[in-house]
Coordinates of N, CA, C and O and ligand atoms in Angstrom, one line a residue:
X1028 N 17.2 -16.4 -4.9 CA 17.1 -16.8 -3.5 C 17.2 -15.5 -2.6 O 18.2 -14.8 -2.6
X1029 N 16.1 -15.2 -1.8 CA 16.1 -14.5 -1.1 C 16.3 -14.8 1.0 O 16.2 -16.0 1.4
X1030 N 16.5 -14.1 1.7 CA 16.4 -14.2 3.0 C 15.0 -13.6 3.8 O 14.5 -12.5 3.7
X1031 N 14.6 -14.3 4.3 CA 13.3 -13.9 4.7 C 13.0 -14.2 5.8 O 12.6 -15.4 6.0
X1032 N 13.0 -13.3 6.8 CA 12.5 -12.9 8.3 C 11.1 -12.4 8.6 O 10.5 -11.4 8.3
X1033 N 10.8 -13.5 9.3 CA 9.6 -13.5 9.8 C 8.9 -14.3 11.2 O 9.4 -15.4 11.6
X1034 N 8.2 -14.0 11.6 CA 7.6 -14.5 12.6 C 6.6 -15.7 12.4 O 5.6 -15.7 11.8
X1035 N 7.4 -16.8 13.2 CA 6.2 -18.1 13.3 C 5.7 -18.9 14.2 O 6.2 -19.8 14.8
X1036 N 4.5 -18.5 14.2 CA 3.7 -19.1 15.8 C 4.9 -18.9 17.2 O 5.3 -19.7 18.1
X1037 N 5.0 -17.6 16.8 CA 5.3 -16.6 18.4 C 6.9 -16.9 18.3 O 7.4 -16.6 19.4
X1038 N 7.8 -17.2 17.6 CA 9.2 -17.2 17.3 C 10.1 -16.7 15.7 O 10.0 -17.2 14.5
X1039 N 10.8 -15.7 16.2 CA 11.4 -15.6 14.7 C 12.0 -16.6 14.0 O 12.9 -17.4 14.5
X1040 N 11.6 -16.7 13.0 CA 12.2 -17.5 11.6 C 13.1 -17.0 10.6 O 12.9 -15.8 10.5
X1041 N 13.9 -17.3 9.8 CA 14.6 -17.2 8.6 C 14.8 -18.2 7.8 O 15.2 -19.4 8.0
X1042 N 14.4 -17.7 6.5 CA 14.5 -18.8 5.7 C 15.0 -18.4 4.6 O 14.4 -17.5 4.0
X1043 N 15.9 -18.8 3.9 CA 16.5 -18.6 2.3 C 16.0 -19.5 1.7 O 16.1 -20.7 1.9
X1044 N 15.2 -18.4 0.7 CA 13.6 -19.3 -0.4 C 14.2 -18.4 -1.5 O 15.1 -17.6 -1.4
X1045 N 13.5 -18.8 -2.7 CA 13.5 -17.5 -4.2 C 11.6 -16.8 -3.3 O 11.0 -17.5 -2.5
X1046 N 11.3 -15.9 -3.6 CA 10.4 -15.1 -2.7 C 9.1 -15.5 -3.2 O 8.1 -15.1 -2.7
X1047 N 9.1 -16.4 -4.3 CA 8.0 -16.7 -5.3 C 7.8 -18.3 -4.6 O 7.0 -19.1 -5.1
X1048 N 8.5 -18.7 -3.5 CA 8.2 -20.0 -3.6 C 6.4 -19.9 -2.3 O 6.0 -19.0 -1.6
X1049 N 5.9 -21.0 -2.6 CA 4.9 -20.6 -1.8 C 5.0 -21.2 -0.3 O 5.8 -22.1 0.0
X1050 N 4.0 -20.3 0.8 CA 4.3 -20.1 1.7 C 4.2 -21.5 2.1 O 5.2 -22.0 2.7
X1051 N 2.7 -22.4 1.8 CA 2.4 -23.6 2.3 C 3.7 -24.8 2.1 O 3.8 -25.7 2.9
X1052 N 4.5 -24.6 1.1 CA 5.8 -25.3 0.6 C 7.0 -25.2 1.7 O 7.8 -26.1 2.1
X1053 N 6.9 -23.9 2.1 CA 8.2 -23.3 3.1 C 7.8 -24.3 4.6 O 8.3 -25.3 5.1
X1054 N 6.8 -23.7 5.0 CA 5.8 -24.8 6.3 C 6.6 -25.6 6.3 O 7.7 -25.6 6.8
X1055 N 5.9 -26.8 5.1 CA 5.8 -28.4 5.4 C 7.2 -29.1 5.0 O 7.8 -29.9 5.7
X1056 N 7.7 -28.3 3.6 CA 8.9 -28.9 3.3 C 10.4 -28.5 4.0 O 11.4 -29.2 4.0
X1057 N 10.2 -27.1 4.4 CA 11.3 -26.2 4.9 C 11.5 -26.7 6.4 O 12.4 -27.3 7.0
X1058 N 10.4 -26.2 6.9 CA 10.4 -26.2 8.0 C 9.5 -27.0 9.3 O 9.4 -26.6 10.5
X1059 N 8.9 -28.2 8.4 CA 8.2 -29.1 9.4 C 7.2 -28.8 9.7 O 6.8 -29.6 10.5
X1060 N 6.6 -28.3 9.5 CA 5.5 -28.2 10.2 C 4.3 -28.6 9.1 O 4.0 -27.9 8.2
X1061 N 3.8 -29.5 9.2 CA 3.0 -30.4 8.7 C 1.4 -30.5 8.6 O 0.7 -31.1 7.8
X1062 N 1.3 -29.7 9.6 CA -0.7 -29.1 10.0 C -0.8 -29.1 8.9 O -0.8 -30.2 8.3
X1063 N -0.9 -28.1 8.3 CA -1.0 -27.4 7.2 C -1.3 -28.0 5.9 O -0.6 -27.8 5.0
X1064 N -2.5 -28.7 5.8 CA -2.4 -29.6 4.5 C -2.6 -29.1 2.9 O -3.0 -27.9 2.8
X1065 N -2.3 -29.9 1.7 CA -2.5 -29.7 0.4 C -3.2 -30.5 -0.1 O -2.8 -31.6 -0.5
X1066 N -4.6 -30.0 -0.2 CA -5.6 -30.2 -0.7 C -5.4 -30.4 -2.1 O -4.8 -31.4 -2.6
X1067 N -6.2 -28.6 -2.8 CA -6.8 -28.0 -4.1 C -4.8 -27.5 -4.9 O -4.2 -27.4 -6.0
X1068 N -4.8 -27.4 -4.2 CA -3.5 -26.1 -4.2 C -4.4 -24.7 -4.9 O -3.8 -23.6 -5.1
X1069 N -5.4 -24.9 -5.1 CA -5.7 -23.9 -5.7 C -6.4 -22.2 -5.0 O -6.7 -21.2 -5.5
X1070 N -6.4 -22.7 -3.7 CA -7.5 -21.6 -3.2 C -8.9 -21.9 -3.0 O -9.8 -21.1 -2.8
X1071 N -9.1 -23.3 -3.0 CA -10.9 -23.9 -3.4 C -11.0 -24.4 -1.5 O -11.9 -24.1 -0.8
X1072 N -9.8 -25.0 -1.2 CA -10.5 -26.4 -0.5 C -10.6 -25.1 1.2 O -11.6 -24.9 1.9
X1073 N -9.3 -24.6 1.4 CA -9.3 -24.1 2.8 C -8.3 -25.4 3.7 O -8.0 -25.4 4.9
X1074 N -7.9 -26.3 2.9 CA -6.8 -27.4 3.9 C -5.7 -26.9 4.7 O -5.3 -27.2 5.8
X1075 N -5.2 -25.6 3.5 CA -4.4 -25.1 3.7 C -4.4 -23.7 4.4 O -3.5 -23.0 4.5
X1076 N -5.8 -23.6 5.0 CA -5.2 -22.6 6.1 C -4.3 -22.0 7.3 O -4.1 -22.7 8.3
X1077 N -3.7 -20.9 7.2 CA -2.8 -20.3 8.6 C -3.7 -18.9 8.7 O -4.9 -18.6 8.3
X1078 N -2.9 -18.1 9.2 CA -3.3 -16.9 9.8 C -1.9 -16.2 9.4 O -0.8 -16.8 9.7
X1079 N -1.8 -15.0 8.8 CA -1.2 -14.0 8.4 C -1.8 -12.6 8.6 O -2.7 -12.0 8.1
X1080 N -0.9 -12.5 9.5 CA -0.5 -10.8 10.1 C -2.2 -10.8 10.5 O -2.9 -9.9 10.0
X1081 N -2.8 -11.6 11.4 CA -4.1 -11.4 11.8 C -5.0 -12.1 10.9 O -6.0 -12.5 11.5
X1082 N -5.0 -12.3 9.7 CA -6.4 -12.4 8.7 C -5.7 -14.2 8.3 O -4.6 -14.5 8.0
X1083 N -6.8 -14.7 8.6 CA -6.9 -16.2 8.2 C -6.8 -16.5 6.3 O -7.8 -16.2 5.6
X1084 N -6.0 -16.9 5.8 CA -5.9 -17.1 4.2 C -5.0 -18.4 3.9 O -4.2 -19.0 4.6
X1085 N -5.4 -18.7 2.6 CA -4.9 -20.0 2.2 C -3.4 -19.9 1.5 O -3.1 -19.5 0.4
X1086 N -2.5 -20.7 2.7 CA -1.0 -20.6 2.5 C -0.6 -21.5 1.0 O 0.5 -22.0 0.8
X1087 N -1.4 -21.6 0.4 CA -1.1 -22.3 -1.4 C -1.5 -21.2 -2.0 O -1.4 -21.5 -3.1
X1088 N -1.8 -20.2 -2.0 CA -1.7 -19.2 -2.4 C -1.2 -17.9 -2.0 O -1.6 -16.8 -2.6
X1089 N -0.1 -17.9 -0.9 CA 0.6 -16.9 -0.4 C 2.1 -17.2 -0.8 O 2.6 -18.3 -0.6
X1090 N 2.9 -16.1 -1.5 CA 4.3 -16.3 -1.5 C 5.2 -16.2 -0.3 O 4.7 -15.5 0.6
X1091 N 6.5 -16.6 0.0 CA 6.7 -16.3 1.2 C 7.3 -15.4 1.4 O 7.6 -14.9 2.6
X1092 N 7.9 -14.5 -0.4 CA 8.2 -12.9 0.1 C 7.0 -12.4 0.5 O 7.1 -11.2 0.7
X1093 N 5.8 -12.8 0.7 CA 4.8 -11.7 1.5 C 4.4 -11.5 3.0 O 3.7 -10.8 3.6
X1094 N 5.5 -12.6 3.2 CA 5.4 -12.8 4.8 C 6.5 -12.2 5.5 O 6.7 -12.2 6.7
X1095 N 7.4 -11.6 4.6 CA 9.1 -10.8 4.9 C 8.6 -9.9 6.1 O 7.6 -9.4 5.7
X1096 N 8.9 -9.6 7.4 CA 8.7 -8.6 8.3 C 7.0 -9.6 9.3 O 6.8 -9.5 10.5
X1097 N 6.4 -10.2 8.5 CA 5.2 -10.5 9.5 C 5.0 -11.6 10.3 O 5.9 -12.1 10.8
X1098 N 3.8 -12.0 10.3 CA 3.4 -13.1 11.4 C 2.4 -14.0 10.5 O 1.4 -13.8 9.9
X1099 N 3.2 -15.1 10.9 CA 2.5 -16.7 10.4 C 1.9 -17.3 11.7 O 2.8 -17.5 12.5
X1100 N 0.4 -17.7 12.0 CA 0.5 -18.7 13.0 C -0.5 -19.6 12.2 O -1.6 -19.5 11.7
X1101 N 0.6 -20.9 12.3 CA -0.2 -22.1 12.1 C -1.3 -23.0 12.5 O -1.8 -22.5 13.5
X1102 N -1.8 -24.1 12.2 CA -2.5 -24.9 13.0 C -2.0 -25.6 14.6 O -2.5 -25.7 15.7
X1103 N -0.7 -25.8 14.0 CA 0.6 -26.4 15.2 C 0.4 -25.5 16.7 O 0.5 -26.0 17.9
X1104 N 0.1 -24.0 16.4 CA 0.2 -23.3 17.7 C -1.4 -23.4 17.8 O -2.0 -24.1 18.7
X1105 N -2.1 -22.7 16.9 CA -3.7 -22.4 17.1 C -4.1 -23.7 17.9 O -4.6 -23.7 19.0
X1106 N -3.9 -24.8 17.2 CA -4.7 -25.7 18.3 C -4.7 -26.0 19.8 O -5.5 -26.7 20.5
X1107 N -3.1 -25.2 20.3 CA -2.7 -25.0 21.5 C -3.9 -23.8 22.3 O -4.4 -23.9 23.4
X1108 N -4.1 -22.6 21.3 CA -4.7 -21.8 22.0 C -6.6 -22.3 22.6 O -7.4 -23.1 22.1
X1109 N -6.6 -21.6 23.4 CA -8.1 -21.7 24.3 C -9.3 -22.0 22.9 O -10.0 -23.0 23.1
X1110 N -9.4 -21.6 22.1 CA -10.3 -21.4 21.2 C -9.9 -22.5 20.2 O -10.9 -22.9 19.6
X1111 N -9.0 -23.0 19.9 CA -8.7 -23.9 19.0 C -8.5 -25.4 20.0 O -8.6 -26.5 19.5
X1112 N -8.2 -25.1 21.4 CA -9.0 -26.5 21.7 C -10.1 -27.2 22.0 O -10.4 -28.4 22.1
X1113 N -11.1 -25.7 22.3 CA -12.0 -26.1 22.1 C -12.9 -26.8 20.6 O -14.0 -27.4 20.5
X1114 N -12.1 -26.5 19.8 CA -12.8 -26.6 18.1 C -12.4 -28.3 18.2 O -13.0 -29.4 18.2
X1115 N -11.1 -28.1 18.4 CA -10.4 -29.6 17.9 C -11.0 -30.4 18.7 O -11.6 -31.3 18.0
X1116 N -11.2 -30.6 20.2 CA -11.4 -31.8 21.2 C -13.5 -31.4 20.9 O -14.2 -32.4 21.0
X1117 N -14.0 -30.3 20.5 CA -15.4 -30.7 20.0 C -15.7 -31.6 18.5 O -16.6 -32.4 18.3
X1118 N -14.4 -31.3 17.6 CA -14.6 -31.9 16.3 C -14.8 -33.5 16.8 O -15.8 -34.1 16.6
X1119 N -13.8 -33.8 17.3 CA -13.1 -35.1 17.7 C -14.7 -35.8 18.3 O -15.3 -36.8 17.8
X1120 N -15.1 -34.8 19.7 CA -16.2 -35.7 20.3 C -17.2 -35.9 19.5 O -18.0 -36.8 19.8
X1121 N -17.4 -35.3 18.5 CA -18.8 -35.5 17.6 C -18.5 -35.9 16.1 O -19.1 -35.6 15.0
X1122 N -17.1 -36.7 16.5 CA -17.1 -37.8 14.5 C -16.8 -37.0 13.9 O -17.0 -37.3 12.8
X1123 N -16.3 -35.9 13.9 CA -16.9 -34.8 12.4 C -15.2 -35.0 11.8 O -15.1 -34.8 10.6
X1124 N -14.4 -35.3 12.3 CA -13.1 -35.9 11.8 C -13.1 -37.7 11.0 O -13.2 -38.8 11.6
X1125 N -13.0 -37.3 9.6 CA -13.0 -38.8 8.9 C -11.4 -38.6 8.3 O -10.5 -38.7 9.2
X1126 N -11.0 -38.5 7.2 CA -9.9 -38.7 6.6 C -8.9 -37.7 7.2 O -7.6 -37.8 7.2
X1127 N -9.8 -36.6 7.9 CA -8.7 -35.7 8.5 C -8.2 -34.3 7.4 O -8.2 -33.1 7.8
X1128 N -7.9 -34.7 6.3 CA -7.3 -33.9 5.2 C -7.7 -32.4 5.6 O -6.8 -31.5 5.8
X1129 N -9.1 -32.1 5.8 CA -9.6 -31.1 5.8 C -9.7 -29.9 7.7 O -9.8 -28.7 8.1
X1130 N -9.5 -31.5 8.4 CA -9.4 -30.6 9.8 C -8.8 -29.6 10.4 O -9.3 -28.9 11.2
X1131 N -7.3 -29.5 9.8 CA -6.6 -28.5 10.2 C -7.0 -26.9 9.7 O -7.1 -25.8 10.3
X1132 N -7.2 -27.1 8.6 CA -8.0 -25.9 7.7 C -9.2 -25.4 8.9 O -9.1 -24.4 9.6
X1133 N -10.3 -26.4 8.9 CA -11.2 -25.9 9.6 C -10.6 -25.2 11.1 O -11.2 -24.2 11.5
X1134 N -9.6 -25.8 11.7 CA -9.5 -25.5 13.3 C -9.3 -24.2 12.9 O -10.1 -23.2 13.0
X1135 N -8.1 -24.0 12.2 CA -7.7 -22.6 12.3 C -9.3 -21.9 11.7 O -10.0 -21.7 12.7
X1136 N -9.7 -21.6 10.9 CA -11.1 -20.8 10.7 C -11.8 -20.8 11.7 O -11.8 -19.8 12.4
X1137 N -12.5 -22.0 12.1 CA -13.2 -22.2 13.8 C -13.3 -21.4 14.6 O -14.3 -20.6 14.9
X1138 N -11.7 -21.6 15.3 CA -10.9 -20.9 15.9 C -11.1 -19.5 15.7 O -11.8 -19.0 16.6
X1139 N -10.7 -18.7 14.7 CA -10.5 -17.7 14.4 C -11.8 -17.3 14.3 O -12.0 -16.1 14.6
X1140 N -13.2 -18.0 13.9 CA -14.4 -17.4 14.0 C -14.7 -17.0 15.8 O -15.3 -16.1 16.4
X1141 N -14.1 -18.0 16.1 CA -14.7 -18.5 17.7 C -14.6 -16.9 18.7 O -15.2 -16.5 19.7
X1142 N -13.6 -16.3 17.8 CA -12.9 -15.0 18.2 C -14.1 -13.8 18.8 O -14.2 -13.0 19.8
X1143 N -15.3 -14.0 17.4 CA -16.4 -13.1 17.0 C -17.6 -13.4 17.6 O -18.3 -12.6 18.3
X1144 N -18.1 -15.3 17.1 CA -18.8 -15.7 17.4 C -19.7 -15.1 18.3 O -19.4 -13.9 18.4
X1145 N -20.7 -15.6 19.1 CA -21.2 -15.3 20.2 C -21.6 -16.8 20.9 O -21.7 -17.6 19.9
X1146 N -21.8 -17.4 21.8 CA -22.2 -18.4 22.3 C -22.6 -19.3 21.9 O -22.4 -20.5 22.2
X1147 N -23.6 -18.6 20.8 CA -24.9 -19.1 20.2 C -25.5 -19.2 19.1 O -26.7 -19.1 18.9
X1148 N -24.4 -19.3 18.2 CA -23.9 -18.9 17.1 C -24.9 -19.6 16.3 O -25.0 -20.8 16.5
X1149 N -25.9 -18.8 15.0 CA -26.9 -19.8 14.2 C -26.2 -20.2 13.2 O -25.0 -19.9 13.0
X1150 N -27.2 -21.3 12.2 CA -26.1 -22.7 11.6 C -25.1 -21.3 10.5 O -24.0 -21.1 10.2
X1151 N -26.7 -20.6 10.2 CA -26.1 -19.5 9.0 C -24.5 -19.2 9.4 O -23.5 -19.7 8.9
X1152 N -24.4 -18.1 10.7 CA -23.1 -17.5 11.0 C -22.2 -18.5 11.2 O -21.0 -18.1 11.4
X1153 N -22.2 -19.9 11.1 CA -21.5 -20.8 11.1 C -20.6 -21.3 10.0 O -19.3 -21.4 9.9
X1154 N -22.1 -21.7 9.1 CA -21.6 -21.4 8.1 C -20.7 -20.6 6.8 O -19.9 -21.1 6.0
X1155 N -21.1 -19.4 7.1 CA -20.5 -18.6 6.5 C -19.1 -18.5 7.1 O -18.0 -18.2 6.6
X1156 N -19.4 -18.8 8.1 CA -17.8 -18.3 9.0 C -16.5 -19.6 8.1 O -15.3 -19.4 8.0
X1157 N -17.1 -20.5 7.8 CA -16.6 -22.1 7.4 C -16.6 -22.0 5.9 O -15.9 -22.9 5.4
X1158 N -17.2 -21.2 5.1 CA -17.1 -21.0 3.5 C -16.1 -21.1 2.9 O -16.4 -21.0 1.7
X1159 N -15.0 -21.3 3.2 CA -13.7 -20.8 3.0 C -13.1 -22.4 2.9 O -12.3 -22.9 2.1
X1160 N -13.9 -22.9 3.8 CA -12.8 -24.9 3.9 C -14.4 -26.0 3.4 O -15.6 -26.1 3.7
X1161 N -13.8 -26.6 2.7 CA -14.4 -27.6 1.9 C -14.0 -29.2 3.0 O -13.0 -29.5 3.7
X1162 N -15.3 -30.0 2.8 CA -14.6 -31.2 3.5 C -15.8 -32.4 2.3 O -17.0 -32.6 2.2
X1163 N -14.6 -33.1 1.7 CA -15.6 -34.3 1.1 C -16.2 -35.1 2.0 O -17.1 -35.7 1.6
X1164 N -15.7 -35.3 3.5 CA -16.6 -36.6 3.8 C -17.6 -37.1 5.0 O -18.1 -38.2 5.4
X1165 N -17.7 -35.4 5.3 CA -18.3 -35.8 6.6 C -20.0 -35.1 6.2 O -21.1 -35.4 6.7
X1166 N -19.7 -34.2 5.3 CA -21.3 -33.5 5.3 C -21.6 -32.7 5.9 O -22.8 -32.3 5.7
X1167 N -20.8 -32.1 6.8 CA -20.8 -30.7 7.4 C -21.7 -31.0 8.4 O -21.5 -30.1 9.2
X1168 N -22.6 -31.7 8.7 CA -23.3 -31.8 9.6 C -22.6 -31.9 11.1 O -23.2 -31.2 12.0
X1169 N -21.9 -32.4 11.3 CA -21.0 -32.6 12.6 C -20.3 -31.7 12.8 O -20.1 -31.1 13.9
X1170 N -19.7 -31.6 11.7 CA -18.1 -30.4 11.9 C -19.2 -29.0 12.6 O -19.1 -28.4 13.7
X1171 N -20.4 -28.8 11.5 CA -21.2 -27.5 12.1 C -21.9 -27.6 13.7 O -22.0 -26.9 14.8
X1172 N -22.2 -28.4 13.5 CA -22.6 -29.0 15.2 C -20.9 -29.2 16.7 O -20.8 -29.2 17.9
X1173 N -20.1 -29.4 15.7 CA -19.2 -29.4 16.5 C -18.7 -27.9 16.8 O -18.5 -27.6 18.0
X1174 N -18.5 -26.9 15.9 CA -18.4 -25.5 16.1 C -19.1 -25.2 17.2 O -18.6 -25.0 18.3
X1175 N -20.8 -25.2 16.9 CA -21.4 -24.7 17.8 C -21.3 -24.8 19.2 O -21.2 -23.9 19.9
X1176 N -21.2 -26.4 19.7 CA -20.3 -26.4 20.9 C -19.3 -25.9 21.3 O -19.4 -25.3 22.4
X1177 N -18.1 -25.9 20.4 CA -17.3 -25.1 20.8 C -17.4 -23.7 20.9 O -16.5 -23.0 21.4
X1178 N -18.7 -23.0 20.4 CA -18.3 -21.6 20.6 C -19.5 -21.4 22.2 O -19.5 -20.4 22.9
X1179 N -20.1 -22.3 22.5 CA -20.7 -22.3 23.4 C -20.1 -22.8 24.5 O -20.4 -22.2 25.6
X1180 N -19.2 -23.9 24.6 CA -18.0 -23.8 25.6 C -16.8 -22.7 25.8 O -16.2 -22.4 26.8
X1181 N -16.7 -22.4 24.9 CA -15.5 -21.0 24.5 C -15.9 -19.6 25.2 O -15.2 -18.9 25.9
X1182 N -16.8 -19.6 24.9 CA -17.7 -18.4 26.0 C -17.6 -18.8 27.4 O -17.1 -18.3 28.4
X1183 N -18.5 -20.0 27.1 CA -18.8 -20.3 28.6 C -17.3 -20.5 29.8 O -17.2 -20.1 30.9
X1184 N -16.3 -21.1 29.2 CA -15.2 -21.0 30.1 C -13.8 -20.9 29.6 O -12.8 -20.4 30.0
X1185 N -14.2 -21.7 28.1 CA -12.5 -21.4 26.9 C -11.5 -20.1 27.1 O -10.3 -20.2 27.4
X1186 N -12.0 -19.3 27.0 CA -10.9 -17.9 27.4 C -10.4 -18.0 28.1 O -9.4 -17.3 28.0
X1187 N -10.5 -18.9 29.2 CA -9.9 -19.1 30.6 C -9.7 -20.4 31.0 O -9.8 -20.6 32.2
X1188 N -9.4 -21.5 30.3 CA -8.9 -22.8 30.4 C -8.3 -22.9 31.9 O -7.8 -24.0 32.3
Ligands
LIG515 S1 -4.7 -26.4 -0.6 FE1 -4.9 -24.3 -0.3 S2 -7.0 -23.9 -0.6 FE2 -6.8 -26.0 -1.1
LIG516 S1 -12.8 -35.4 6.8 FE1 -12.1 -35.9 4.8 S2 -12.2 -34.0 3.7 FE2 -13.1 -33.6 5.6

């Protein structure tokens, strides 16, 4: 059992874990926060995305001695920020939400593409930006049409809600 200080979605945390436990486990079971879903556990699906120390990766495969000293932000905050409401209230308007399992994964990636994107983002850059999260039930067709809005409202006024 270790002690482990860290930052999460903009407030210090501590948590006594063994350092091997994973990070997605600390979230949901430790500390509530539930965004965060468990797909694959393996690294396949992307359910389980956050953002660490800047770079977006899948918390079923992060220990949470690797987060000792850094920054976690979840889905729970990201969807608060300008860029992640735009992703989430575009997913929503255009269906691309069915079982849900897979949405949070996407906002945070979205989101974090939405960063780079440009307005006008083609399906390709979309794509690829989305490679990372898997969704059995919608077909990508919406969810990708739903980005696109969002990065074309995100420009247009998101930064500044
Ligand atoms: S649950 Fe982490 S990538 Fe699927
Ligand atoms: S909405 Fe069910 S996996 Fe994407």
């Amino acid at each position: 059992m270790s002690t482990i200080d860290f930052e999460l979605n903009g407030d210090a945390v501590r948590v006594d874990a063994p350092p091997d436990r994973l990070l997605l486990e600390v979230l949901r079971e430790d500390l509530g926060l539930t965004g965060s879903k468990l797909g694959c556990g393996t690294g396949d699906c992307g359910a389980c995305t956050v953002v660490l120390n800047g770079a977006t990766v899948d918390a079923c495969l992060i220990y949470i001695g690797e987060c000792a000293g850094g920054s976690v932000e979840t889905v729970e905050r990201i969807a608060e920020t300008p860029a992640g409401t735009c992703v989430t209230e575009e997913l929503a308007s255009h269906g691309a939400i069915q079982c849900g399992i897979c949405t949070p994964g996407f906002v945070v990636s979205a989101a974090a593409a939405l960063e780079t994107l440009g307005p006008h983002p083609k399906r390709q850059e979309i794509q690829d930006a989305l490679a990372g999260n898997l969704c059995r039930c919608t077909g990508y067709v919406t969810i990708i049409e739903a980005v696109r809005a969002a990065a074309e409202r995100f420009n247009a006024d998101g930064r500044n809600p």
